Amino acid sequence: DQQVKQNSPSLSVQEGRISILNCDYTNSMFDYFLWYKKYPAEGPTFLISISSIKDKNEDGRFTVFLNKSAKHLSLHIVPSQPGDSAVYFCAATGVSDDKIIFGKGTRLHILP
Amino acid sequence: NAGVTQTPKFQVLKTGQSMTLQCAQDMNHEYMSWYRQDPGMGLRLIHYSVGAGITDQGEVPNGYNVSRSTTEDFPLRLLSAAPSQTSVYFCASSTNDGYTFGSGTRLTVV
C-alpha cells in the first residue's frame, strides 16, 4: 500500500504561471516531508522540505504547504520557468525511521 | 503485491568483502535504476537499465556492477566493499506513469 501518493503522473503549465504539485500521505507518524527534483539520467536532488510543526516553507520561487489534518502537501512554483521541467518526487519520513518513502513522481512540463 | 522488492533490508560488511543487493519488480517495467542516499546529497544515480540486456552508468558507478538478464531483476554488486559505500541504497523501476521505489537497503561497511 502506497504511503506517499502523487496522483498526477504529469502536469503541463504555461511558462510564467504557477505550478502546483500535490501529494497525499497515509502514515500519521510521518513528521518530515521533502520534495525532490529529477532530470533524466540523474538522481533526484533535494529541493525543499517542511517539518510537521510548520504549515508553510518558502525558498525563492518554491513554497511547500502542509495540511496535517488532511495529510496533504503541495509544492508551488511561481513563476514557472523552462528549467523547472523535470520529475518531482514527494517524500516523507518519520522520527523513528530514517528511511525516506517516495511517491511515484509527477512529470512537470513547462510550456513556452 | 505488485511493487519493487529489495533484499536485504540491512547488511554489515567488512572492508574488502563483496555482496549483491537484490532488486526485483513484477510490474514489467523496462526502466530500472539504483540510487544511493547520503546525508545532504539527495539520491545519486549509480547505474540504470532501460531494458533486459542493457545497462548504463549513472553519476557514481565506481565500485558497483549491475546486470539485467531479465526484465524483473536488477542486482547491484559491490565488488570490494569500502567504508565510503556505507549508505542507504534504493532500487526503483519506472514507466511513463511514474516511479516505484523499493524500501531501501541500509549498508554499513566497517
JSON list of C-alpha atoms in Angstrom, two decimals, chain A residues 1-2 9-10 36 38 41-46 87 89 98-105 107, chain B residues 9-10 31 35 37 42-45 48 59 88 90 96-101 103-106:
[
{"chain": "A", "resi": 1, "resn": "ASP", "atom": "CA", "xyz": [0.00, 0.00, 0.00]},
{"chain": "A", "resi": 2, "resn": "GLN", "atom": "CA", "xyz": [1.42, 3.35, -1.02]},
{"chain": "A", "resi": 9, "resn": "PRO", "atom": "CA", "xyz": [1.67, 11.37, -13.31]},
{"chain": "A", "resi": 10, "resn": "SER", "atom": "CA", "xyz": [2.14, 14.52, -15.36]},
{"chain": "A", "resi": 36, "resn": "TYR", "atom": "CA", "xyz": [12.98, 16.27, -4.87]},
{"chain": "A", "resi": 38, "resn": "LYS", "atom": "CA", "xyz": [14.90, 14.82, -11.06]},
{"chain": "A", "resi": 41, "resn": "ALA", "atom": "CA", "xyz": [19.79, 10.18, -16.28]},
{"chain": "A", "resi": 42, "resn": "GLU", "atom": "CA", "xyz": [20.39, 11.85, -12.91]},
{"chain": "A", "resi": 43, "resn": "GLY", "atom": "CA", "xyz": [19.34, 11.06, -9.38]},
{"chain": "A", "resi": 44, "resn": "PRO", "atom": "CA", "xyz": [16.69, 13.13, -7.63]},
{"chain": "A", "resi": 45, "resn": "THR", "atom": "CA", "xyz": [18.12, 16.25, -5.94]},
{"chain": "A", "resi": 46, "resn": "PHE", "atom": "CA", "xyz": [16.71, 17.81, -2.82]},
{"chain": "A", "resi": 87, "resn": "VAL", "atom": "CA", "xyz": [10.06, 14.88, -12.46]},
{"chain": "A", "resi": 89, "resn": "PHE", "atom": "CA", "xyz": [9.06, 13.46, -6.07]},
{"chain": "A", "resi": 98, "resn": "ASP", "atom": "CA", "xyz": [15.47, 7.46, 8.91]},
{"chain": "A", "resi": 99, "resn": "LYS", "atom": "CA", "xyz": [14.42, 5.89, 5.63]},
{"chain": "A", "resi": 100, "resn": "ILE", "atom": "CA", "xyz": [12.56, 8.07, 3.21]},
{"chain": "A", "resi": 101, "resn": "ILE", "atom": "CA", "xyz": [9.37, 6.91, 1.48]},
{"chain": "A", "resi": 102, "resn": "PHE", "atom": "CA", "xyz": [8.94, 8.30, -2.01]},
{"chain": "A", "resi": 103, "resn": "GLY", "atom": "CA", "xyz": [5.89, 8.97, -4.11]},
{"chain": "A", "resi": 104, "resn": "LYS", "atom": "CA", "xyz": [5.79, 7.85, -7.75]},
{"chain": "A", "resi": 105, "resn": "GLY", "atom": "CA", "xyz": [6.63, 11.30, -9.05]},
{"chain": "A", "resi": 107, "resn": "ARG", "atom": "CA", "xyz": [6.40, 14.90, -14.52]},
{"chain": "B", "resi": 9, "resn": "LYS", "atom": "CA", "xyz": [16.96, -4.57, 4.36]},
{"chain": "B", "resi": 10, "resn": "PHE", "atom": "CA", "xyz": [20.12, -4.31, 6.43]},
{"chain": "B", "resi": 31, "resn": "TYR", "atom": "CA", "xyz": [13.42, 1.03, -16.77]},
{"chain": "B", "resi": 35, "resn": "TYR", "atom": "CA", "xyz": [20.48, 5.08, -6.16]},
{"chain": "B", "resi": 37, "resn": "GLN", "atom": "CA", "xyz": [21.19, 8.17, -0.43]},
{"chain": "B", "resi": 42, "resn": "GLY", "atom": "CA", "xyz": [19.97, 13.58, -2.10]},
{"chain": "B", "resi": 43, "resn": "LEU", "atom": "CA", "xyz": [19.82, 10.44, -4.17]},
{"chain": "B", "resi": 44, "resn": "ARG", "atom": "CA", "xyz": [22.65, 9.80, -6.56]},
{"chain": "B", "resi": 45, "resn": "LEU", "atom": "CA", "xyz": [22.18, 7.53, -9.54]},
{"chain": "B", "resi": 48, "resn": "TYR", "atom": "CA", "xyz": [20.39, 2.19, -14.65]},
{"chain": "B", "resi": 59, "resn": "GLU", "atom": "CA", "xyz": [26.57, 9.60, -11.64]},
{"chain": "B", "resi": 88, "resn": "VAL", "atom": "CA", "xyz": [21.16, 3.59, 2.09]},
{"chain": "B", "resi": 90, "resn": "PHE", "atom": "CA", "xyz": [17.26, 2.39, -3.23]},
{"chain": "B", "resi": 96, "resn": "ASN", "atom": "CA", "xyz": [5.67, 6.95, -18.02]},
{"chain": "B", "resi": 97, "resn": "ASP", "atom": "CA", "xyz": [3.17, 6.63, -15.15]},
{"chain": "B", "resi": 98, "resn": "GLY", "atom": "CA", "xyz": [5.85, 7.18, -12.53]},
{"chain": "B", "resi": 99, "resn": "TYR", "atom": "CA", "xyz": [8.49, 5.62, -10.34]},
{"chain": "B", "resi": 100, "resn": "THR", "atom": "CA", "xyz": [8.15, 2.83, -7.80]},
{"chain": "B", "resi": 101, "resn": "PHE", "atom": "CA", "xyz": [10.87, 2.70, -5.19]},
{"chain": "B", "resi": 103, "resn": "SER", "atom": "CA", "xyz": [12.02, 0.08, 0.67]},
{"chain": "B", "resi": 104, "resn": "GLY", "atom": "CA", "xyz": [15.77, 0.54, 0.74]},
{"chain": "B", "resi": 105, "resn": "THR", "atom": "CA", "xyz": [18.82, -1.35, 1.98]},
{"chain": "B", "resi": 106, "resn": "ARG", "atom": "CA", "xyz": [20.95, 0.09, 4.77]}
]
